[in-house]
Coordinates of C-alpha atoms and ligand atoms in Angstrom, one line a residue:
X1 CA 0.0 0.0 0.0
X2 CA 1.5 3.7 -0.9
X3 CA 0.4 6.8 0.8
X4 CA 1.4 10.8 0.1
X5 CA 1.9 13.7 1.9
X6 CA 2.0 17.0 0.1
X7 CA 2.4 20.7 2.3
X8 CA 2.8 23.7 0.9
X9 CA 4.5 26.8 2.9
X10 CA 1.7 29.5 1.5
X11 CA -1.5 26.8 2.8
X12 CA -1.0 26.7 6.6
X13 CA -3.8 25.8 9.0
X14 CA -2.5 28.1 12.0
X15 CA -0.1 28.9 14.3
X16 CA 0.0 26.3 17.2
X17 CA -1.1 27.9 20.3
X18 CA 1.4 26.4 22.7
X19 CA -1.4 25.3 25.3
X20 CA -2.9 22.9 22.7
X21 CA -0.4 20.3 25.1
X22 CA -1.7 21.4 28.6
X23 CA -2.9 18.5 30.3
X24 CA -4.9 18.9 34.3
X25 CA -4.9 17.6 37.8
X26 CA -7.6 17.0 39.3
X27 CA -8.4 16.2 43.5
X28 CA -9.2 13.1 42.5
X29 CA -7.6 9.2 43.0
X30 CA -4.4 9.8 43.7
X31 CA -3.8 12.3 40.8
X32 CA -2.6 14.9 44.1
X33 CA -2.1 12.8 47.2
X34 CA 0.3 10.0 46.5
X35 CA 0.8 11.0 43.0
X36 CA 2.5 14.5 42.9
X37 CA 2.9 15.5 46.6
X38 CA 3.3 12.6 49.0
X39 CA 5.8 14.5 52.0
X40 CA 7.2 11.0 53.3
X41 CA 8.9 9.7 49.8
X42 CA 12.5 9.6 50.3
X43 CA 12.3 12.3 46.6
X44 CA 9.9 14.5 47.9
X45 CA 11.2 18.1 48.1
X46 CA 10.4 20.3 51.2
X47 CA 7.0 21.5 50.2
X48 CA 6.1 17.1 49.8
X49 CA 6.2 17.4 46.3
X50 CA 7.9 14.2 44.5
X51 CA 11.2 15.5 42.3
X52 CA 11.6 12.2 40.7
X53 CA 7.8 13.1 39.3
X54 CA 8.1 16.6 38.6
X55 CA 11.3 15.3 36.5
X56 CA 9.2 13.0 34.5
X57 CA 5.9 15.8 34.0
X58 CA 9.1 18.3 32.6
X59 CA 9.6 15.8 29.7
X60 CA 5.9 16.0 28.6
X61 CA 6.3 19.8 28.4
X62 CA 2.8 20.9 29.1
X63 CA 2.5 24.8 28.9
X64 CA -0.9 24.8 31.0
X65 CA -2.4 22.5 33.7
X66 CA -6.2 22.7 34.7
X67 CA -6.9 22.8 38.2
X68 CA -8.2 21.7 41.0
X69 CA -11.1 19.5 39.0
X70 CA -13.3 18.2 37.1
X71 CA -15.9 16.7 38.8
X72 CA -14.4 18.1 42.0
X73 CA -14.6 21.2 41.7
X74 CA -18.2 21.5 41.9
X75 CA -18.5 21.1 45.0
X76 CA -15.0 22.9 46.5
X77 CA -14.4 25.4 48.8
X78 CA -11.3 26.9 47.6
X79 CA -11.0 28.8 51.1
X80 CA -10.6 25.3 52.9
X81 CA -6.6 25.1 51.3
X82 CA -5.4 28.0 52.2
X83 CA -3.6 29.2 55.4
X84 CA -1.8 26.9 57.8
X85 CA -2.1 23.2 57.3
X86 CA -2.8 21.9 60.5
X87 CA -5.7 23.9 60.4
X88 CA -7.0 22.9 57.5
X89 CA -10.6 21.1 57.3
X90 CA -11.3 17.0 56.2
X91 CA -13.9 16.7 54.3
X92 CA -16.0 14.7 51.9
X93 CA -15.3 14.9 48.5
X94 CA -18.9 14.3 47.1
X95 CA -17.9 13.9 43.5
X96 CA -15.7 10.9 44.1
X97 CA -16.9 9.7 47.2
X98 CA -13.4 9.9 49.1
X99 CA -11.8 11.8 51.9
X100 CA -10.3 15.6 50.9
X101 CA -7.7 16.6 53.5
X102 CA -7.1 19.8 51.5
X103 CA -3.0 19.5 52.0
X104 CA -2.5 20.8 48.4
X105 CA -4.2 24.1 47.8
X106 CA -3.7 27.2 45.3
X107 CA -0.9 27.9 47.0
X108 CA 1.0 24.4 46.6
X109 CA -0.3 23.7 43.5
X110 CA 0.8 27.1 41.7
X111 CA 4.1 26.7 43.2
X112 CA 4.3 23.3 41.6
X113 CA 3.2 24.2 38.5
X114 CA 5.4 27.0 38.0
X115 CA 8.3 24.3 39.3
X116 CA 7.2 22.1 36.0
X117 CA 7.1 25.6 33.5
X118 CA 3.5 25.3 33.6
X119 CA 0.6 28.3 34.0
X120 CA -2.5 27.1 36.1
X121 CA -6.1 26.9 34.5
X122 CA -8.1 27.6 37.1
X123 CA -11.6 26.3 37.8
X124 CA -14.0 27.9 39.5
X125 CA -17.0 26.4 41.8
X126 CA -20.2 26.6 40.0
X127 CA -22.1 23.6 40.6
X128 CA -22.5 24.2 44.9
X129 CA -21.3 28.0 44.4
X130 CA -21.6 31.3 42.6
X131 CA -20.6 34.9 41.6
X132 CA -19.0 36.1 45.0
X133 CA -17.2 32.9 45.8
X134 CA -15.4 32.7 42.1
X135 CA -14.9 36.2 42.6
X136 CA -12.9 36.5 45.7
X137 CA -10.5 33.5 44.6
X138 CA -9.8 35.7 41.9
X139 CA -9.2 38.7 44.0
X140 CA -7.2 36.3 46.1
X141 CA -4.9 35.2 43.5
X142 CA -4.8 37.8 41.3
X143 CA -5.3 41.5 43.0
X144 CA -2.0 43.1 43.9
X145 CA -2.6 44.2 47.3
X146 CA -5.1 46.0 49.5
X147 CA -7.9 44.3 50.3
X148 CA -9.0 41.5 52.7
X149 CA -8.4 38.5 50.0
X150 CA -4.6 39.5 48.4
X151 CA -3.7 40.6 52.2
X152 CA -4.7 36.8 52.9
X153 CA -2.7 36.1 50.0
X154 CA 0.2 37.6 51.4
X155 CA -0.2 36.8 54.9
X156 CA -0.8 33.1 53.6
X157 CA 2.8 33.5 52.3
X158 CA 2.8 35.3 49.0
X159 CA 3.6 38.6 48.5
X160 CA 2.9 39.1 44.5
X161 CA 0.0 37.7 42.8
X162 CA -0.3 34.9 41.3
X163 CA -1.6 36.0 38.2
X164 CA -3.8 33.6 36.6
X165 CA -4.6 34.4 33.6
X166 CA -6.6 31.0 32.0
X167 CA -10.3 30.4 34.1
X168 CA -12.6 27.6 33.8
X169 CA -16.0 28.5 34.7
X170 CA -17.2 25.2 36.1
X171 CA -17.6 21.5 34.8
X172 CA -19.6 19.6 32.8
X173 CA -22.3 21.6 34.5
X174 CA -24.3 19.7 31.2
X175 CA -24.5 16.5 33.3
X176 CA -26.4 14.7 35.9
X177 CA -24.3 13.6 38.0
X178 CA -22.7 16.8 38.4
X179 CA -22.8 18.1 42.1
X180 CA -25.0 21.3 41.5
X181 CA -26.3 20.3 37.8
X182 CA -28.0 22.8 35.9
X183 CA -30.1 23.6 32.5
X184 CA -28.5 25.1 29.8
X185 CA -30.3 28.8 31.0
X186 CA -29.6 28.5 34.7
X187 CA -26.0 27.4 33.7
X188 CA -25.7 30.1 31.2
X189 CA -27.0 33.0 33.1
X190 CA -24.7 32.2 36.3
X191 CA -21.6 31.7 33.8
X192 CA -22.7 35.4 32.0
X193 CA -22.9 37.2 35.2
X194 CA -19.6 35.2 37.2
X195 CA -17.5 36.1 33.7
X196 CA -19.0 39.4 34.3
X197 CA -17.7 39.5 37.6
X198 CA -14.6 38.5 37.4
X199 CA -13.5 40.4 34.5
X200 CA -14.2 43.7 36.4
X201 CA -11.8 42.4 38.9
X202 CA -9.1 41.6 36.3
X203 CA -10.0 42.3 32.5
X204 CA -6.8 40.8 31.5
X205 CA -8.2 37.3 32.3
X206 CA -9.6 34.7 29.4
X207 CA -12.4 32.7 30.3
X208 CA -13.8 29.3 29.4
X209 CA -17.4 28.4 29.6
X210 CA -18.5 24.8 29.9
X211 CA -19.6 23.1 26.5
X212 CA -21.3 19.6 26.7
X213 CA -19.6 16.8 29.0
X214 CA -19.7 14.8 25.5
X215 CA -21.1 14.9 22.2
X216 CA -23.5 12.2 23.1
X217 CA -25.3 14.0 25.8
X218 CA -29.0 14.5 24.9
X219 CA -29.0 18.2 25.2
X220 CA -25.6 18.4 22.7
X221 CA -26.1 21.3 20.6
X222 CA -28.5 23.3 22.2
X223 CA -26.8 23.2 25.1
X224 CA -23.9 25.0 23.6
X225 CA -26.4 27.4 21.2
X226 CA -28.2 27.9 24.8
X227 CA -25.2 28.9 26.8
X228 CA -23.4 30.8 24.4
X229 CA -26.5 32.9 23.8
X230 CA -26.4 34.0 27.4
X231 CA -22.5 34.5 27.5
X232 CA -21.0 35.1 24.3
X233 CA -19.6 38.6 25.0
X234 CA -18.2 37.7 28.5
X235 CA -15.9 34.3 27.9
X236 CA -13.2 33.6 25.5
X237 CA -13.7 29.4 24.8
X238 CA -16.3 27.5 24.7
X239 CA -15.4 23.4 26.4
X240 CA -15.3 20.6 24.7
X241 CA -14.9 16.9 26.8
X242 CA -14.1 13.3 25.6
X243 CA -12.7 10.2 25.9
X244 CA -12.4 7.0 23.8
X245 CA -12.7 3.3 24.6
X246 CA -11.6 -0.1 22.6
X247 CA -14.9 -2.0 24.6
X248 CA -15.9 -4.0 22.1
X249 CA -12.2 -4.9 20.5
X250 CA -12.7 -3.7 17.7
X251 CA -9.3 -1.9 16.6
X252 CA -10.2 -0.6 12.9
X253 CA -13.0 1.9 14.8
X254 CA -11.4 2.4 17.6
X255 CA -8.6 4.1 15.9
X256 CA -11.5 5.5 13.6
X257 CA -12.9 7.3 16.5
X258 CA -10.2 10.5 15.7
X259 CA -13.1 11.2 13.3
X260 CA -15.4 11.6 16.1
X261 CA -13.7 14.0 17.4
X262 CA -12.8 16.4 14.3
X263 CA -16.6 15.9 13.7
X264 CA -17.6 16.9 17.2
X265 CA -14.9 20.2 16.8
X266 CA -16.6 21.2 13.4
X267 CA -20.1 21.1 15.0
X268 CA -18.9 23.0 17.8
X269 CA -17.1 25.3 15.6
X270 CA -20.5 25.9 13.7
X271 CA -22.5 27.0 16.6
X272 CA -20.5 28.9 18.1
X273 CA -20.4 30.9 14.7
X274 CA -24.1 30.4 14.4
X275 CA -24.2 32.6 17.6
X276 CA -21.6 35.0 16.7
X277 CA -23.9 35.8 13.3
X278 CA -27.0 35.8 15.6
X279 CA -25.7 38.3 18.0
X280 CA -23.9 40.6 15.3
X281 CA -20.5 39.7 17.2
X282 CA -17.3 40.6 15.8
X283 CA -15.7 38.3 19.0
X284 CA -14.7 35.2 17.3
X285 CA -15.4 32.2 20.3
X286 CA -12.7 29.6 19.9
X287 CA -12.3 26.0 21.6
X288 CA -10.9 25.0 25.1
X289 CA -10.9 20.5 24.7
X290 CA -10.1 20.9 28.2
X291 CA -10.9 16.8 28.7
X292 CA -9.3 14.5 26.0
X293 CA -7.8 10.9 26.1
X294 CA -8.8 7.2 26.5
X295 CA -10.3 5.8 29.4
X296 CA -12.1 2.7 30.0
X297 CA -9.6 0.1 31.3
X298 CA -10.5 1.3 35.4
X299 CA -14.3 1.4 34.6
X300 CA -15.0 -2.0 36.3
X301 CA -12.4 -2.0 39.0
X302 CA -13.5 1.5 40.1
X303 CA -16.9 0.3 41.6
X304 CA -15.2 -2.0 44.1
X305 CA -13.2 1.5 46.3
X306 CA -15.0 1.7 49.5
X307 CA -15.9 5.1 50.0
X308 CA -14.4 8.0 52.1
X309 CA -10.2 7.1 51.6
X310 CA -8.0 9.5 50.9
X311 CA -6.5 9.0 47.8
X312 CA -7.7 5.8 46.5
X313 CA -6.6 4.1 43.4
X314 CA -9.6 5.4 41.0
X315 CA -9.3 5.5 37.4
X316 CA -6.2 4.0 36.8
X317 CA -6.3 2.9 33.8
X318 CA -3.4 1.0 32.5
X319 CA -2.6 1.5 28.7
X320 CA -1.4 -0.8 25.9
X321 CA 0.3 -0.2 23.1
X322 CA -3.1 0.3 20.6
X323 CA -4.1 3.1 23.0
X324 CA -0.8 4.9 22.1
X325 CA -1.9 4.9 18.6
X326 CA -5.3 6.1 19.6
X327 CA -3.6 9.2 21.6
X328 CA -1.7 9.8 18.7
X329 CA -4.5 9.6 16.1
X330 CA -6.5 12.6 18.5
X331 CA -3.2 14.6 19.4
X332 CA -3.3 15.2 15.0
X333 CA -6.8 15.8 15.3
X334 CA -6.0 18.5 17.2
X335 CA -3.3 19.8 15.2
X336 CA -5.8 19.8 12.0
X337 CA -8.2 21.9 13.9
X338 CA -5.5 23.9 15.4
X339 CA -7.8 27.4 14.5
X340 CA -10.2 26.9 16.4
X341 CA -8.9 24.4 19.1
X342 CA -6.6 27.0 21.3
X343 CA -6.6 25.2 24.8
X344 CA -6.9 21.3 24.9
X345 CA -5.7 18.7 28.0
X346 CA -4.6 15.7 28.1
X347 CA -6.8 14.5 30.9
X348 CA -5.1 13.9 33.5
X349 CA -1.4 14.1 33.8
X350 CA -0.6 11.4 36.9
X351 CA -2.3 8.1 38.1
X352 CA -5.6 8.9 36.9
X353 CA -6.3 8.4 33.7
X354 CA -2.6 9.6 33.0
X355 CA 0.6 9.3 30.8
X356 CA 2.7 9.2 34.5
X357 CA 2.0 6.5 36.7
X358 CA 3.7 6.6 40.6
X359 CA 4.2 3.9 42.8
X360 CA 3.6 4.9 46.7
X361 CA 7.0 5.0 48.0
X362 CA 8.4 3.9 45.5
X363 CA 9.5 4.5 41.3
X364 CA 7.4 6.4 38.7
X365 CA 6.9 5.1 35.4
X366 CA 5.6 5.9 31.7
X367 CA 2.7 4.7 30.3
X368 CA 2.6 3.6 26.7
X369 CA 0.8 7.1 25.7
X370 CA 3.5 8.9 27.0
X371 CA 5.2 8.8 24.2
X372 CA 3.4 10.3 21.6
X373 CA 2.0 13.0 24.1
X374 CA 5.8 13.5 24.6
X375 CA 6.5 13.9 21.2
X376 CA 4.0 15.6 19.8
X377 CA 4.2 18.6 22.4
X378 CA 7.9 18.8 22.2
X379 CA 8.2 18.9 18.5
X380 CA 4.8 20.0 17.6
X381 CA 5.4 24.0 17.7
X382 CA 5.1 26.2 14.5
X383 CA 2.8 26.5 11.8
X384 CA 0.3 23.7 11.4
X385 CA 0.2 23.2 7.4
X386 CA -2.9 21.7 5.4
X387 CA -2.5 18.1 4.4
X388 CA -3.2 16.8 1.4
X389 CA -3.0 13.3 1.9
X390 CA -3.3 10.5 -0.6
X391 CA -4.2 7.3 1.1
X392 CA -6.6 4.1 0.8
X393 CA -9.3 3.5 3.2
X394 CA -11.4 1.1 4.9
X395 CA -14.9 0.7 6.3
X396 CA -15.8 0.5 10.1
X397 CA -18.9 0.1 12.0
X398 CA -19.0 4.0 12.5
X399 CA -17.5 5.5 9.1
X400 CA -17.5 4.5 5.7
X401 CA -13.9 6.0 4.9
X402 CA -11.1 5.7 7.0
X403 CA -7.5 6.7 5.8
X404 CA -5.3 3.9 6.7
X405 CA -2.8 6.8 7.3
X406 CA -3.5 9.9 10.2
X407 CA -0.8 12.7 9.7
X408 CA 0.0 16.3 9.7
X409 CA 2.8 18.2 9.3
X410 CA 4.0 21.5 11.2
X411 CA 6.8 23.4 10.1
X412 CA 9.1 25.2 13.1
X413 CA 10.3 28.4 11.8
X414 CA 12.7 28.9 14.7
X415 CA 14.0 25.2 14.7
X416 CA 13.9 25.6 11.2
X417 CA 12.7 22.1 11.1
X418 CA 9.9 20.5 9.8
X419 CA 7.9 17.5 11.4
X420 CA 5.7 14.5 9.9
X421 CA 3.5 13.1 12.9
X422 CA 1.7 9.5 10.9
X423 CA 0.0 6.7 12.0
X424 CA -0.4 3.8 10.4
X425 CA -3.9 2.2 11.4
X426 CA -3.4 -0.9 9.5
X427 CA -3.4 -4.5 11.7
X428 CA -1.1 -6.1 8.9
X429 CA -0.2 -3.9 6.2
X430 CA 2.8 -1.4 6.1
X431 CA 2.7 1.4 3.8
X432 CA 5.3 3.2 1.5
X433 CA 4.5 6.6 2.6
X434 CA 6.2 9.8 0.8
X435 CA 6.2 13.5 1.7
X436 CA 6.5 16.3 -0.8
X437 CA 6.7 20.0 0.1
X438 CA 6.6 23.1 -1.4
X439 CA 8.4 26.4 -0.8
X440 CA 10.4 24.8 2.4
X441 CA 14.3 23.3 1.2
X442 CA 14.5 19.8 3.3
X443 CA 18.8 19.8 3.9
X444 CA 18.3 16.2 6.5
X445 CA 16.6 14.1 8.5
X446 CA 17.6 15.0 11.9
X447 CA 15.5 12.2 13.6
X448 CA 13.3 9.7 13.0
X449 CA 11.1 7.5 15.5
X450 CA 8.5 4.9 15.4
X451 CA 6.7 3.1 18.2
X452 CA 6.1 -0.3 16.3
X453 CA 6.2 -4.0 16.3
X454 CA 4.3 -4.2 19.6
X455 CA 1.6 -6.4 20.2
X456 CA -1.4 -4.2 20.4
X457 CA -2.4 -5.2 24.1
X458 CA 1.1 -4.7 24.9
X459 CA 1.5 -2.6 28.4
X460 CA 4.1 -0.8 30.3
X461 CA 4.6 -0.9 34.3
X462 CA 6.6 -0.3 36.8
X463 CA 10.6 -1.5 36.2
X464 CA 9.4 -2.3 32.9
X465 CA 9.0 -0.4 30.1
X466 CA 7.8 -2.3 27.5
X467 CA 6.7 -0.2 25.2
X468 CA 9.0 2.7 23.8
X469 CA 10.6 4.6 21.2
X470 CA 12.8 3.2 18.5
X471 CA 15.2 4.9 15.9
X472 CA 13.5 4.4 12.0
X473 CA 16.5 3.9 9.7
X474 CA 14.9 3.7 6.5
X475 CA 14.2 7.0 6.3
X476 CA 15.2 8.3 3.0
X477 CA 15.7 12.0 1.4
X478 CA 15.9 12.2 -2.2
X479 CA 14.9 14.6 -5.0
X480 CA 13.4 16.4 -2.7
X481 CA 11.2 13.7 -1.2
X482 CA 10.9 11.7 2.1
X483 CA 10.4 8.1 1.4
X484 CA 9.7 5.5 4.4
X485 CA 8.3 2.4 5.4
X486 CA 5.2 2.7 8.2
X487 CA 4.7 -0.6 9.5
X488 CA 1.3 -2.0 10.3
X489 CA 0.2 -0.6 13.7
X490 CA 2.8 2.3 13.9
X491 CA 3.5 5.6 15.3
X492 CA 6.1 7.5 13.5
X493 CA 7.8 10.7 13.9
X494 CA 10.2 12.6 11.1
X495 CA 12.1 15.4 12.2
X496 CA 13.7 17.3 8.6
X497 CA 15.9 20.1 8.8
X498 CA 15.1 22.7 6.4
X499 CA 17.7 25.2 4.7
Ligands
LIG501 O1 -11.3 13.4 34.1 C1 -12.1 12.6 34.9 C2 -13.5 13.2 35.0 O2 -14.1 13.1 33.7 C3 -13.6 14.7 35.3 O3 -13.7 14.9 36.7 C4 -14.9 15.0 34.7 O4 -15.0 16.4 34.3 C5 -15.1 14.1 33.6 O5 -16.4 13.5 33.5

């Protein structure tokens, strides 16, 4: 089987915004406790944070990090994490049924964050809470001096704000089993008047409202029309949530399923410019996928946590090698959408549903989705350019043409390099796959990878890493043309020098 690539420098899709790789933590499992910040590990620093895992979260890149939830959030007090630590409250963490001690607060958690180069997205309570309460944790964090809440600030320990500047106005307030659930008016007009709110405190501030929890919700659609109608001149991106599953084995529409999400982007896309014609808005709205990634594997095991632990082991799902190419078939969704799609995060970052898995007092290991995350955010920077892909297709249960090849290619005017991300979703077939350009001049390939050869179930754990990178040597560059082999199953990365 052949496939080709053809770019041209003059037909680009968009700069990358770099927060397309953000990924979030969540009080949830133990994503915080016993995943980040456990004080007794022989690496933790002083403030309990692990090094060993900050190490490991550096590699991955990720510009932004949502915080503190998720499901969690709707029913947080922000105030109970702040101040001393003794004094800080237990309580129940309704969303997850577990024990919060609230030992990680803003405070920690922006301290970490800037530790791993990272800028906090902060969520706000909207689900048990309201206008005031979002509004003083942004006067808290992000008002220089003067008042009761930055004086707090400072007396909790930090003298300069700590200027937040990305804020998530609730979660998945779409669904039922959201602590504080609401219709897509009562959500709407609370979101219009909290963005209202807050941006008289701090104007410099860009807000996200919550979209659907996932395109198949019932009220998809009009919930988006709905709430965008009430707060289109107040927030900045509209959210966008899902995840992907291999229940039923079936790989060919699993790995189909990166259609499902460039579809559900485009339908997003058109109502939130339905609205913008509606209202007469020159504001463009763009996309926050502020939940993205597989998860399924934990589903079953989940139901059988007692309730009320601190950090129990929820939602760790442990990936095999077909869910890398999965990640990597959505991360180039993404990039193909990469106008519109400003914000996205891998969701989550450690132990729950994550790319970093920890072991309590002991090692921290990478998962088999790391890797393409890894790559992807790392080398993924520039302009994205239009694909014009030749490639055969197949038929799955859920669309009628599937390209056996995913790719897209960004070119990294500062690097001066540019890079082919491809996945070859074919169970036994490999594919001669060439890329043409136009208006770049390729010099060399200065690295090529593949994650290949696997068998798809495949796994990683702890002290052993099964499933990694390996060097691709049969990557040619002649008469201005790349030439390779993509095995069956493969993830492949080409990394070109240009002139
Ligand atoms: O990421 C796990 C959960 O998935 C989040 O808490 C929630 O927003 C979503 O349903």
């Amino acid at each position: 089987m052949k496939a080709n690539l053809s770019v041209s420098r003059h037909d680009t899709i968009s700069v990358v915004d770099k927060r397309l790789y953000g990924s979030f933590i969540e009080h949830l499992g133990r994503a915080v406790y016993d995943g980040i910040y456990e004080p007794e590990h022989q690496n933790a620093n002083n403030d309990g944070f692990r090094v060993d895992v900050e190490e490991v979260v550096k590699e991955l890149n990720v510009p932004i990090i949502r915080y503190p939830g998720g499901n969690f959030v709707s029913g947080y007090k922000w105030e109970d994490g702040i101040g001393p630590k003794e004094a800080r409250p237990k309580k129940l963490d309704l969303a997850w049924r577990s024990m919060e001690t609230n030992q990680v607060g803003i405070h920690e958690f922006a301290k970490w964050a800037q530790g791993v180069n990272a800028e906090v997205n902060m969520a706000v309570n909207l689900g048990t809470r309201g206008i005031q309460e979002a509004v003083e944790c942004l006067e808290y964090c992000n008002f220089e001096g003067g008042t009761y809440w930055s004086e707090l600030r400072k007396k909790n320990g930090e003298e300069k704000p700590f200027n937040i500047k990305t804020w998530s106005l609730g979660n998945e307030m779409d669904g039922p089993w959201q602590i504080g659930h609401k219709t897509a008016d009562e959500y709407g007009r609370l979101a219009a008047e909290t963005a209202k709110a807050m941006k008289l405190v701090d104007d410099s501030i860009e807000l996200v409202v919550c979209g659907s929890s996932t395109s198949t919700m019932p009220t998809f659609g009009d919930w988006e029309r709905i709430v965008l109608e009430h707060t289109y001149d107040y927030v900045d991106y509209l959210s966008l949530h899902c995840y992907y599953g291999n229940k039923e084995d079936d790989l060919g529409n699993y790995l189909s399923q990166s259609l499902d999400m460039d579809r559900f982007i485009k339908t997003v896309v058109s109502i939130c410019d339905y609205v913008k014609v509606k209202k007469g808005s020159k504001k463009q709205i763009n996309l926050s996928f502020d939940e993205w990634n597989v998860w399924y594997h934990s589903n079953d095991q989940d139901k059988e946590q007692a309730p009320w632990q601190v950090a129990p082991p929820l939602l760790e799902d442990i990936y095999n090698f077909e869910d890398a190419l999965m990640v990597g078939c959505l991360l180039i969704t993404l990039l193909k959408n990469a106008d519109r799609v400003k914000i996205a995060c891998l969701a989550q970052l450690v132990n729950v549903i994550a790319p970093i898995m920890t072991e309590k007092n002991g090692d921290t290991w990478k998962q088999t989705i790391f890797y393409p995350f890894m790559q992807v955010s790392n080398y993924g920077r520039g302009t994205v350019l239009t694909p014009h892909l030749t490639s055969e297709s197949y038929k799955t249960k859920d669309f009628d043409e599937v390209p056996y090849i995913e790719t897209i290619a960004i070119h990294n005017e500062e690097k001066e390099e540019l890079v082919i991300f491809a996945v070859n979703r074919s169970e036994d077939t490999s594919i001669a796959f060439t890329f043409e350009e136009d208006g770049f001049e390729m010099e060399s390939i200065s690295e090529a990878t593949e994650l290949a050869g696997y068998d798809k179930k495949d796994t990683n754990e702890s002290n052993h890493e099964l499933v990694t990178l390996s060097i691709k040597t049969d990557v040619v560059l002649e008469n201005d043309i790349i030439s390779t082999i993509m095995k069956p199953l493969s993830w492949n990365v080409i990394r070109i020098k240009t002139k």
